[in-house]
Coordinates of C-alpha atoms and ligand atoms in Angstrom, one line a residue:
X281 CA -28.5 -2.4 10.4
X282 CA -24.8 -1.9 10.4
X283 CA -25.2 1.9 10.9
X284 CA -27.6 0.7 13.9
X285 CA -25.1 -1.5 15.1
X286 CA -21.8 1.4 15.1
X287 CA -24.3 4.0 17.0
X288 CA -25.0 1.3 19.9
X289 CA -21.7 0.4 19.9
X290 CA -19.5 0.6 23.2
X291 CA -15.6 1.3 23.4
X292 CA -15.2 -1.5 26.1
X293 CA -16.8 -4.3 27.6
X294 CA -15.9 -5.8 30.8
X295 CA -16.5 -9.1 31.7
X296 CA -15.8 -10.4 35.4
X297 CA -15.8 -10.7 39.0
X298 CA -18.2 -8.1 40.6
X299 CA -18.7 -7.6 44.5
X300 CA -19.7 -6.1 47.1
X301 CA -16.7 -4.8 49.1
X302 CA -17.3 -4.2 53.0
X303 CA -14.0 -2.5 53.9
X304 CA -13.1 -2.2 57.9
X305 CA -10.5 0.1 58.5
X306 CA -9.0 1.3 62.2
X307 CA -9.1 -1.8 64.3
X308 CA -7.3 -2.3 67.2
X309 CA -6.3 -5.4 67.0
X310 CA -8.0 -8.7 65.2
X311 CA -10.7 -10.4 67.5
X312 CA -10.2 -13.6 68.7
X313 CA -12.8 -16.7 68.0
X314 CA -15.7 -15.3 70.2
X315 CA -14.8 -11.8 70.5
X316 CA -16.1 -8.4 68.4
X317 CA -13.5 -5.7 67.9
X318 CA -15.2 -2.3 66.8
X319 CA -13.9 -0.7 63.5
X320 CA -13.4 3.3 63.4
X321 CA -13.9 3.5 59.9
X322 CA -16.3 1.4 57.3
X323 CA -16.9 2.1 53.7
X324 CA -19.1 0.1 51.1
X325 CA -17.8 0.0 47.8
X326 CA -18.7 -1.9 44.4
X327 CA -15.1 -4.0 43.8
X328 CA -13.4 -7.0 42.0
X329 CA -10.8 -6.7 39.1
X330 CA -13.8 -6.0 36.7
X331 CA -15.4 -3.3 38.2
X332 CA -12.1 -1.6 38.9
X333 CA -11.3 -1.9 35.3
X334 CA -14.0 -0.4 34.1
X335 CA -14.3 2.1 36.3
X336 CA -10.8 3.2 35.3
X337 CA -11.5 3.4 31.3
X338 CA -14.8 5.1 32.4
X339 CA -12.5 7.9 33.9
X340 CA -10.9 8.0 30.9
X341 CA -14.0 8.8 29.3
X342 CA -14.5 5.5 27.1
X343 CA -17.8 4.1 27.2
X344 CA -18.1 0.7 28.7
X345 CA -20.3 -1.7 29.7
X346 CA -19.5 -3.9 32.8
X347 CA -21.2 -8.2 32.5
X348 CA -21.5 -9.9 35.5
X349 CA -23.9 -11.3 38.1
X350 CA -25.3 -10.1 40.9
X351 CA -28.0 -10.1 44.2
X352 CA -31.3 -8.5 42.2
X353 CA -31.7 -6.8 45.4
X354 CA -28.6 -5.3 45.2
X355 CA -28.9 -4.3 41.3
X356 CA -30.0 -0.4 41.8
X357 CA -27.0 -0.1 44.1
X358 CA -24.6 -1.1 41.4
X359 CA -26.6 1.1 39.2
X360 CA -26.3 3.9 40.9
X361 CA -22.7 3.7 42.2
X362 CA -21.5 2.7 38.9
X363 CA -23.7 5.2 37.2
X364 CA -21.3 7.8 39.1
X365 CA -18.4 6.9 37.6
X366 CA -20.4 6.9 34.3
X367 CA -19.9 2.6 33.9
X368 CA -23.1 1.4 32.2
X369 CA -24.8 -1.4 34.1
X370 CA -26.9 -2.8 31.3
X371 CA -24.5 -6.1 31.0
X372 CA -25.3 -7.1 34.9
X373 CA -28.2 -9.7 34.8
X374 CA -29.8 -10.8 38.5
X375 CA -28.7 -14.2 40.0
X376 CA -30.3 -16.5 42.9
X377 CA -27.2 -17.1 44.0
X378 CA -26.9 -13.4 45.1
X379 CA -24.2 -10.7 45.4
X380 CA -20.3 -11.9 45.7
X381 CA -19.1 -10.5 48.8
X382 CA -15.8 -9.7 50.6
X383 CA -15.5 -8.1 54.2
X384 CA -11.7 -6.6 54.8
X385 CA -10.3 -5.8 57.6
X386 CA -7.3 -3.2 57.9
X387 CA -4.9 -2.5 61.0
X388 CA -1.7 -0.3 60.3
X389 CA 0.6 -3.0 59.3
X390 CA -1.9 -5.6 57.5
X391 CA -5.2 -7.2 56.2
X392 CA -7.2 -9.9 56.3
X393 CA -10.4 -10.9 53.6
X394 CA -13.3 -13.1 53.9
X395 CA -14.9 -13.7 50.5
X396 CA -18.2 -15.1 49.5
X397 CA -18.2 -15.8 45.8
X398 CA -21.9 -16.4 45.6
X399 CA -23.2 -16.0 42.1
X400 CA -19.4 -15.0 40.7
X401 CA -19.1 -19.0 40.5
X402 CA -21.7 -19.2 38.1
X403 CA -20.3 -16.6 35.1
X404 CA -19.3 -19.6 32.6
X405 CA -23.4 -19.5 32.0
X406 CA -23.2 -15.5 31.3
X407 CA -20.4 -16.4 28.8
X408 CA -23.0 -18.8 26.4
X409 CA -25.7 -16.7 26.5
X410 CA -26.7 -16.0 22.8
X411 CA -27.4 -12.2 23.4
X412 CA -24.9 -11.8 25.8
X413 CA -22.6 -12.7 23.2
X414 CA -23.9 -10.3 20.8
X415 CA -23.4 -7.4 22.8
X416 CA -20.0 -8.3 23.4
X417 CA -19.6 -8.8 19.6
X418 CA -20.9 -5.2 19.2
X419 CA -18.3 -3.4 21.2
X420 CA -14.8 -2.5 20.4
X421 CA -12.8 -4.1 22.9
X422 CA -13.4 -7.1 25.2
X423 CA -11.5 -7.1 28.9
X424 CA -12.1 -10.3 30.5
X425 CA -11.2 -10.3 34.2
X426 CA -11.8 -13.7 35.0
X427 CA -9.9 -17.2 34.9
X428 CA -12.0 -18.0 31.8
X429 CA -12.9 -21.4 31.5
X430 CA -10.9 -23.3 28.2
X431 CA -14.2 -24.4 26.9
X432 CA -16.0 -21.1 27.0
X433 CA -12.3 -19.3 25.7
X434 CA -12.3 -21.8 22.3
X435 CA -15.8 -21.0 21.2
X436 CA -16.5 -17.8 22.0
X437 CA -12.7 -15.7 21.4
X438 CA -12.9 -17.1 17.5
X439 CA -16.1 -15.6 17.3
X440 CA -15.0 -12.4 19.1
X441 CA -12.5 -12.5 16.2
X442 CA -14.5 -12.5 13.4
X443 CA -16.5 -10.0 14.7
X444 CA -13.5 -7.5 15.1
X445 CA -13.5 -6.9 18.9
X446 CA -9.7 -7.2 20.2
X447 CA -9.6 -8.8 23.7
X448 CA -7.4 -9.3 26.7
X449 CA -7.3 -11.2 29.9
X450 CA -6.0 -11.0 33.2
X451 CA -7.2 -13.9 35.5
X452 CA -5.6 -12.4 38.6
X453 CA -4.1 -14.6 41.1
X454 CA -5.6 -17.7 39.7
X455 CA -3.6 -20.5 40.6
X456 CA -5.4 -23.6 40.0
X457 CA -6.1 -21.7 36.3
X458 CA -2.8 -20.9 35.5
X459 CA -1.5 -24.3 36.9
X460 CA -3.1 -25.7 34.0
X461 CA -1.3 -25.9 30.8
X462 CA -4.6 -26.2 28.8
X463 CA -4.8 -22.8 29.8
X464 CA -2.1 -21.4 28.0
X465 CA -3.7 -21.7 25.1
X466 CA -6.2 -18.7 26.1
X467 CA -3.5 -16.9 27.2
X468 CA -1.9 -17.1 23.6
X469 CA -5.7 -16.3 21.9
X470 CA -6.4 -13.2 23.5
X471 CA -4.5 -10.5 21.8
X472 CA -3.1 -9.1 25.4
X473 CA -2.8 -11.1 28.4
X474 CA -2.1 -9.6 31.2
X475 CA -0.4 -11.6 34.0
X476 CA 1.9 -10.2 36.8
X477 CA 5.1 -11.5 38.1
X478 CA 3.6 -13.8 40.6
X479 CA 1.1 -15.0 37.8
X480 CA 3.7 -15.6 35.2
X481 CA 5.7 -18.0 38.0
X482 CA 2.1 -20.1 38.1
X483 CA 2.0 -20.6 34.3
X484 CA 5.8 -20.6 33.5
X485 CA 7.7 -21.5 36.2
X486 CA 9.6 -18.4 36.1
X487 CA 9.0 -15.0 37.0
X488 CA 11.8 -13.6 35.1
X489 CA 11.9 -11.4 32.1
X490 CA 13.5 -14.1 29.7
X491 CA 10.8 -16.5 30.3
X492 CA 7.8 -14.4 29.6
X493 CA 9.7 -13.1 26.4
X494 CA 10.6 -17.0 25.4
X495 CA 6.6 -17.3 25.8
X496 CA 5.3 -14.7 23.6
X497 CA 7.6 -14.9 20.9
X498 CA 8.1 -19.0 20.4
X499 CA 4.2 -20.0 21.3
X500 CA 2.2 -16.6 21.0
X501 CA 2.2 -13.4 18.4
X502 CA 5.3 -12.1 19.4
X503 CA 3.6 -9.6 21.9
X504 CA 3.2 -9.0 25.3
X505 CA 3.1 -7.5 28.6
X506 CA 4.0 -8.1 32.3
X507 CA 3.1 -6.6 35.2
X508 CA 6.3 -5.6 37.6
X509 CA 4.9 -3.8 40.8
X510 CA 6.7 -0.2 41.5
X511 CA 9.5 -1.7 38.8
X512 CA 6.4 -0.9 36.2
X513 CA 6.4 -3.2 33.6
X514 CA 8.0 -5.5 30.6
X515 CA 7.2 -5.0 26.9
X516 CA 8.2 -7.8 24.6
X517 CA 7.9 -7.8 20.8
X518 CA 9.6 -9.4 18.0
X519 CA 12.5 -7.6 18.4
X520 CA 12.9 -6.5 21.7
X521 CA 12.3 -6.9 25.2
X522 CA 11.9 -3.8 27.4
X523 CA 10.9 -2.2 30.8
X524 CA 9.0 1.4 31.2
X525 CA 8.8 2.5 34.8
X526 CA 5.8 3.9 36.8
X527 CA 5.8 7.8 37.5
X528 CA 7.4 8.2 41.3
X529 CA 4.2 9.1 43.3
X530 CA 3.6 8.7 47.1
X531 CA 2.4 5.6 47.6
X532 CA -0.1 4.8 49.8
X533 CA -2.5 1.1 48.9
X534 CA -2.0 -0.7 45.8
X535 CA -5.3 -2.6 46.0
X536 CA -6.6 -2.4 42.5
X537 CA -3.1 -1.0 40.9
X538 CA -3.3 -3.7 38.4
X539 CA -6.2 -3.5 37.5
X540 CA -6.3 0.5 36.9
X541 CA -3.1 -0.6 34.7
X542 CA -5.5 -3.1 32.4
X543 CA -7.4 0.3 32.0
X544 CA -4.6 2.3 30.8
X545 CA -3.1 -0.2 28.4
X546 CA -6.8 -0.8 27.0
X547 CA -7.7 2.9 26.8
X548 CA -4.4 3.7 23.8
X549 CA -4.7 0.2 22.5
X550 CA -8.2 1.8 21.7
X551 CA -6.2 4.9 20.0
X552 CA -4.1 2.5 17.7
X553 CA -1.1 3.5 20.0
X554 CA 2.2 1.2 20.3
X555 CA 2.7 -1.3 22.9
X556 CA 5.3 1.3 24.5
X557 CA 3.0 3.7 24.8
X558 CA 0.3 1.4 25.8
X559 CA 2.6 0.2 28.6
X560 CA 3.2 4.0 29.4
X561 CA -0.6 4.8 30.0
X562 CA -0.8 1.8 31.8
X563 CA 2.0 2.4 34.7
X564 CA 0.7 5.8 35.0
X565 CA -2.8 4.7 35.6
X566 CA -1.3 1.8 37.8
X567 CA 0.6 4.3 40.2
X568 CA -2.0 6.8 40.4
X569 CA -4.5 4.2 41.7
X570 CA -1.9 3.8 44.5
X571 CA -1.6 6.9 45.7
X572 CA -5.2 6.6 47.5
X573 CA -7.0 4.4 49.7
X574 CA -9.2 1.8 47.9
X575 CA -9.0 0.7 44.1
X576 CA -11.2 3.5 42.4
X577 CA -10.3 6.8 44.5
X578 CA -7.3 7.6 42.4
X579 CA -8.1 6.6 39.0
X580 CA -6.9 9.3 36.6
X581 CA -9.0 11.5 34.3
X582 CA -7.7 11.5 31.1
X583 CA -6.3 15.5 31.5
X584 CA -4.4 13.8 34.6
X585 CA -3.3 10.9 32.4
X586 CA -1.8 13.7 29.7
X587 CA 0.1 15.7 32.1
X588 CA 1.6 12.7 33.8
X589 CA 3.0 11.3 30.6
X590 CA 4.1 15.1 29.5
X591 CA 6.0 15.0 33.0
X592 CA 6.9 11.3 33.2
X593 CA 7.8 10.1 29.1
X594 CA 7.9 13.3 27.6
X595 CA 4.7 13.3 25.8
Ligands
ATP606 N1 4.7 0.8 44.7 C1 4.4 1.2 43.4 N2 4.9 2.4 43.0 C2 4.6 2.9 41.7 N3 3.8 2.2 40.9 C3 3.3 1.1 41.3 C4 3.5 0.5 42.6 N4 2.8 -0.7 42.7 C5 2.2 -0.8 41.5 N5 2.4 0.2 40.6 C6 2.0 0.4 39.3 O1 0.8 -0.4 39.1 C7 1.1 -1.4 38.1 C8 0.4 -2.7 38.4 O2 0.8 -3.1 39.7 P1 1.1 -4.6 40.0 O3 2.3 -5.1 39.1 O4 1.3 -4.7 41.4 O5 -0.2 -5.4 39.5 P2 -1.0 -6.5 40.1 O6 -0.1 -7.4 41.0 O7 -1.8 -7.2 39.1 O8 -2.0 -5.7 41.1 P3 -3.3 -6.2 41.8 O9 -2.9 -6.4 43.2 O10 -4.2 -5.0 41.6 O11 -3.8 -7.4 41.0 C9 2.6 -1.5 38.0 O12 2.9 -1.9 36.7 C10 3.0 -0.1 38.3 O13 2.9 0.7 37.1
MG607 MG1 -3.7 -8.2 39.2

């Protein structure tokens, strides 16, 4: 059984979000009520924080396993477009409520979204699923890219736990979530959460670097990371509190930056690697991802990855 259990075993498993991107790009201007404007470009794309996540470990050649819900009809898409990145689709179970959508729109200087979270708003039911639960138990690591529910976050992280999966969060721009002081419980359970500036001001009241260090070390482990944008990122431990900067790149979209940065941080937490190097990975995966269009065109392979830290930290 337990030998069983190591051979089906999966680096990674990400739990979150998934949709259906529709991304307009080239418009002339934004139509007013009543009016069509015609769109140059248009490209359909799997997206949401999970599926960018684990599409940026699967470049770094972890095995993972993406949990969500979805349109049945629209489950051999995912399958296939997933597949290519080599993302393993068995963990997406068919919902009435169909696919989660979200249309963009792009001009030069902005965007606009429409979102349709159709059967997204039903994952708390994914998350107390028996055998859902034991596949998640059987994999290394546990991402959840989701504002996870308190309830859901008490009984199942103890049992994630026991089992010896290590886990981290990042509930994006959540901010009835992390308005919540309930809530910072979870953030304190998971072994990394993973917040950004504007995030930590929801939960904390203060984006600085002195309150997110004050928070890890008086309520939590002791350990932690925040997001900065093109300053990179914060490191806090017991003893110190420091920043590592992204690689200088060209920028040119930073949709899905922090979420490519979850990847990197998870992918050496996975290689027993220390938080300084785990923050490393991460800004390097996080300004990659920016130098393309989209979320998943310039996710690193992991020989990009090694020559970008030779270049960046030295090793
Ligand atoms: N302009 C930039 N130049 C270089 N690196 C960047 C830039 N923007 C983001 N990054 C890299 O990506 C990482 C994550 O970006 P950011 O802090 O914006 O996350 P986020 O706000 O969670 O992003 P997202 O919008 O994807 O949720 C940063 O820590 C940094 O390493
Ligand atoms: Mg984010």
């Amino acid at each position: 059984m337990a030998l069983q259990a190591t051979m089906n075993a999966f680096d990674v498993a990400v739990v979150g979000e998934v949709y259906i991107d529709h991304v307009f790009t080239g418009l002339a201007s934004w139509p007013r009520p009543g009016e069509e404007v015609l769109s140059r470009g248009y490209v359909r794309e799997p997206g949401g924080g999970s599926v960018n996540t684990a599409c940026g470990l699967a470049r770094l050649g972890r095995s993972v396993r993406l949990f969500g819900l979805v349109g049945a009809v629209d489950m051999p898409w995912f399958t296939a477009r997933l597949g290519d990145f080599g993302v393993s689709t068995q963990g997406l179970r068919a919902h009435p409520a169909g696919t989660g959508v979200t249309a963009s729109a792009s001009m030069d200087d902005d965007r606009g979204f429409f979102t349709y979270k159709g059967a997204n708003a039903e994952l708390g039911q994914l998350l107390t699923d028996e055998d859902v639960i034991a596949d998640l138990c059987a994999t290394r690591h546990v991402h959840f890219a989701l504002p996870l529910e308190r309830g859901i976050a008490q009984s199942l992280l103890p049992r994630l736990e026991r089992a010896g999966c290590t886990t981290s969060l990042d509930v994006g721009f959540s901010p009835e979530w992390l308005g919540n002081p309930l809530n910072r419980d979870t953030c304190l359970e998971v072994d990394y959460f993973l917040p950004n500036q504007k995030e930590c001001g929801l939960l904390l009241g203060s984006d600085q670097d002195e309150a997110f260090t004050r928070f890890v070390r008086k309520e939590g482990f002791g350990h932690g990371a925040l997001k900065l944008g093109p300053a990179g990122a914060l490191g806090v431990d017991r003893e110190h509190a420091w920043r590592v900067k992204p690689p200088r790149v060209v920028v040119r979209d930073t949709t899905g930056a922090g979420d490519a940065f979850d990847a990197g941080f998870i992918d050496a937490l996975l290689d027993g690697r220390d938080l300084n190097t785990c923050l490393e990975r991460a800004c390097i995966c996080g300004a990659l991802c920016a130098t393309e269009a989209g979320a998943l065109a310039g996710l690193p392979d992991i020989q990009q990855l090694g020559s970008f830290h030779e270049q960046t930290y030295g090793g």
